[in-house]
């Protein structure tokens, strides 16, 4: 991986924070090393690096000496996806038309991180306007997968996933509309948490959907995910030191394995690793229960039916706010896949989604899908599914991927298990489950009822411990 050997990112957030607090590692040293790693990064994980990061680290070093740590993340560098606004640091949303925009304020999530002592290292690369799953960005270049640089790092928070997996930065923030935290976490071999819809504030996030967007952490392990969520929620979720220390704590836990129409046409090694993950839970003492999740199979199509028109409305509003004129005036500067989305709703030959179909999806179909999931969850502690139906795909297949002997569109294929969960607002976490014979990571997803992030983190940590 393209990280200088001197970069002290062998530890995760919790370990680095402890080293800084104990005086064994200066924040300036840590931040400088991470900046050097990011600057030499061949994976193209960042769009912009924070020029004042070292200065901020030096301030925190002085603060530690004079008054002690300002918070649990004191002096630790964290990168944020480039759709979070950052005061004095440009925010592009992965869009060429916004490449010169520097906001005046930090997004609410960024404010919470910095109040806890974190240093914003930079803004991570992403799929343009967050509307895609490859992070093959036409303006800032593609994000490459650390396990095979010829392959995608997933998306839309691909830069965040790749930067954490490559140990360029110990943690990063992403956003998830239909899987955009969980997908890169899965294909890059790290942990990605999608919180319940209303768990974290979205002020200062460039929105894709008014109903589905959430902010979530991408970390190297579950302990760090718990730490970031504990900080971001003001202590509402489980503290890292309250996580399981032995996989035997899975005894008596009920894990739901969906059956029937839930399943798609998965890659054979994804199927294998999902079965093995279920067996790891069972071997540790968990009870596996087959459950039917009614209407789950229409989750993705419902998501697109709602998110597509919302994305067009929100990008038009963004352009107006930035004085860029109409979408039509900016189409030449927008990449082909996102432009196709916009034109599907706006162009002369467009077939926009009728208002009555949109409203029926929001008010009738979504509640039906939600009832199906909550009924299944009423008898178990969490559902266990693959995160994605496929490992990372070659960047050359960003527009059309080969999947089980067919050529298919990567976008609807990759969100098969993630988008429906976003549509109904439930929390989910992707945790590494192993690798394919080619060495590509595969994740599994744990899905819980509303506001059960603490339960999911405990289960994910116990599962993590079954790896030995």
PDB file of N, CA and C in Angstrom, residues 247-255 281-282 284-289 379-381 459:
ATOM      1  N   UNK A 247     -15.768 -13.350  22.097  1.00  0.00           N
ATOM      2  CA  UNK A 247     -16.870 -13.729  21.200  1.00  0.00           C
ATOM      3  C   UNK A 247     -17.935 -14.557  21.892  1.00  0.00           C
ATOM      4  N   UNK A 248     -17.605 -15.116  23.048  1.00  0.00           N
ATOM      5  CA  UNK A 248     -18.597 -15.897  23.792  1.00  0.00           C
ATOM      6  C   UNK A 248     -19.786 -15.044  24.220  1.00  0.00           C
ATOM      7  N   UNK A 249     -19.627 -13.716  24.173  1.00  0.00           N
ATOM      8  CA  UNK A 249     -20.741 -12.827  24.505  1.00  0.00           C
ATOM      9  C   UNK A 249     -21.855 -12.890  23.469  1.00  0.00           C
ATOM     10  N   UNK A 250     -21.630 -13.642  22.388  1.00  0.00           N
ATOM     11  CA  UNK A 250     -22.676 -13.860  21.396  1.00  0.00           C
ATOM     12  C   UNK A 250     -23.662 -14.946  21.830  1.00  0.00           C
ATOM     13  N   UNK A 251     -23.377 -15.647  22.907  1.00  0.00           N
ATOM     14  CA  UNK A 251     -24.285 -16.708  23.348  1.00  0.00           C
ATOM     15  C   UNK A 251     -25.678 -16.144  23.613  1.00  0.00           C
ATOM     16  N   UNK A 252     -26.660 -16.785  23.000  1.00  0.00           N
ATOM     17  CA  UNK A 252     -28.049 -16.360  23.191  1.00  0.00           C
ATOM     18  C   UNK A 252     -28.507 -15.265  22.253  1.00  0.00           C
ATOM     19  N   UNK A 253     -27.593 -14.645  21.520  1.00  0.00           N
ATOM     20  CA  UNK A 253     -27.974 -13.627  20.554  1.00  0.00           C
ATOM     21  C   UNK A 253     -28.706 -14.297  19.395  1.00  0.00           C
ATOM     22  N   UNK A 254     -29.725 -13.642  18.886  1.00  0.00           N
ATOM     23  CA  UNK A 254     -30.511 -14.195  17.779  1.00  0.00           C
ATOM     24  C   UNK A 254     -30.168 -13.443  16.491  1.00  0.00           C
ATOM     25  N   UNK A 255     -29.628 -14.142  15.530  1.00  0.00           N
ATOM     26  CA  UNK A 255     -29.242 -13.551  14.252  1.00  0.00           C
ATOM     27  C   UNK A 255     -30.205 -14.039  13.173  1.00  0.00           C
ATOM     28  N   UNK A 281     -20.915 -16.845  13.735  1.00  0.00           N
ATOM     29  CA  UNK A 281     -21.857 -16.444  14.786  1.00  0.00           C
ATOM     30  C   UNK A 281     -22.357 -17.678  15.542  1.00  0.00           C
ATOM     31  N   UNK A 282     -22.743 -18.700  14.785  1.00  0.00           N
ATOM     32  CA  UNK A 282     -23.284 -19.912  15.416  1.00  0.00           C
ATOM     33  C   UNK A 282     -22.242 -20.602  16.297  1.00  0.00           C
ATOM     34  N   UNK A 284     -19.919 -19.296  17.906  1.00  0.00           N
ATOM     35  CA  UNK A 284     -19.696 -18.522  19.129  1.00  0.00           C
ATOM     36  C   UNK A 284     -20.896 -18.578  20.072  1.00  0.00           C
ATOM     37  N   UNK A 285     -21.951 -19.255  19.656  1.00  0.00           N
ATOM     38  CA  UNK A 285     -23.091 -19.424  20.552  1.00  0.00           C
ATOM     39  C   UNK A 285     -24.347 -18.684  20.158  1.00  0.00           C
ATOM     40  N   UNK A 286     -24.318 -17.938  19.054  1.00  0.00           N
ATOM     41  CA  UNK A 286     -25.512 -17.243  18.611  1.00  0.00           C
ATOM     42  C   UNK A 286     -26.512 -18.228  18.007  1.00  0.00           C
ATOM     43  N   UNK A 287     -27.767 -17.880  18.082  1.00  0.00           N
ATOM     44  CA  UNK A 287     -28.824 -18.686  17.471  1.00  0.00           C
ATOM     45  C   UNK A 287     -29.167 -18.099  16.104  1.00  0.00           C
ATOM     46  N   UNK A 288     -29.053 -18.904  15.052  1.00  0.00           N
ATOM     47  CA  UNK A 288     -29.415 -18.470  13.709  1.00  0.00           C
ATOM     48  C   UNK A 288     -30.884 -18.794  13.458  1.00  0.00           C
ATOM     49  N   UNK A 289     -31.617 -17.797  13.029  1.00  0.00           N
ATOM     50  CA  UNK A 289     -33.036 -18.002  12.736  1.00  0.00           C
ATOM     51  C   UNK A 289     -33.346 -17.548  11.318  1.00  0.00           C
ATOM     52  N   UNK A 379     -38.238 -10.644  15.989  1.00  0.00           N
ATOM     53  CA  UNK A 379     -37.912 -11.946  16.575  1.00  0.00           C
ATOM     54  C   UNK A 379     -36.408 -12.202  16.667  1.00  0.00           C
ATOM     55  N   UNK A 380     -35.595 -11.211  16.222  1.00  0.00           N
ATOM     56  CA  UNK A 380     -34.139 -11.374  16.239  1.00  0.00           C
ATOM     57  C   UNK A 380     -33.487 -10.072  16.682  1.00  0.00           C
ATOM     58  N   UNK A 381     -32.203 -10.159  16.977  1.00  0.00           N
ATOM     59  CA  UNK A 381     -31.459  -8.969  17.392  1.00  0.00           C
ATOM     60  C   UNK A 381     -30.924  -8.181  16.200  1.00  0.00           C
ATOM     61  N   UNK A 459     -22.557  -6.477  18.519  1.00  0.00           N
ATOM     62  CA  UNK A 459     -22.561  -7.698  17.711  1.00  0.00           C
ATOM     63  C   UNK A 459     -21.402  -7.717  16.735  1.00  0.00           C
TER      64      UNK A 459
END
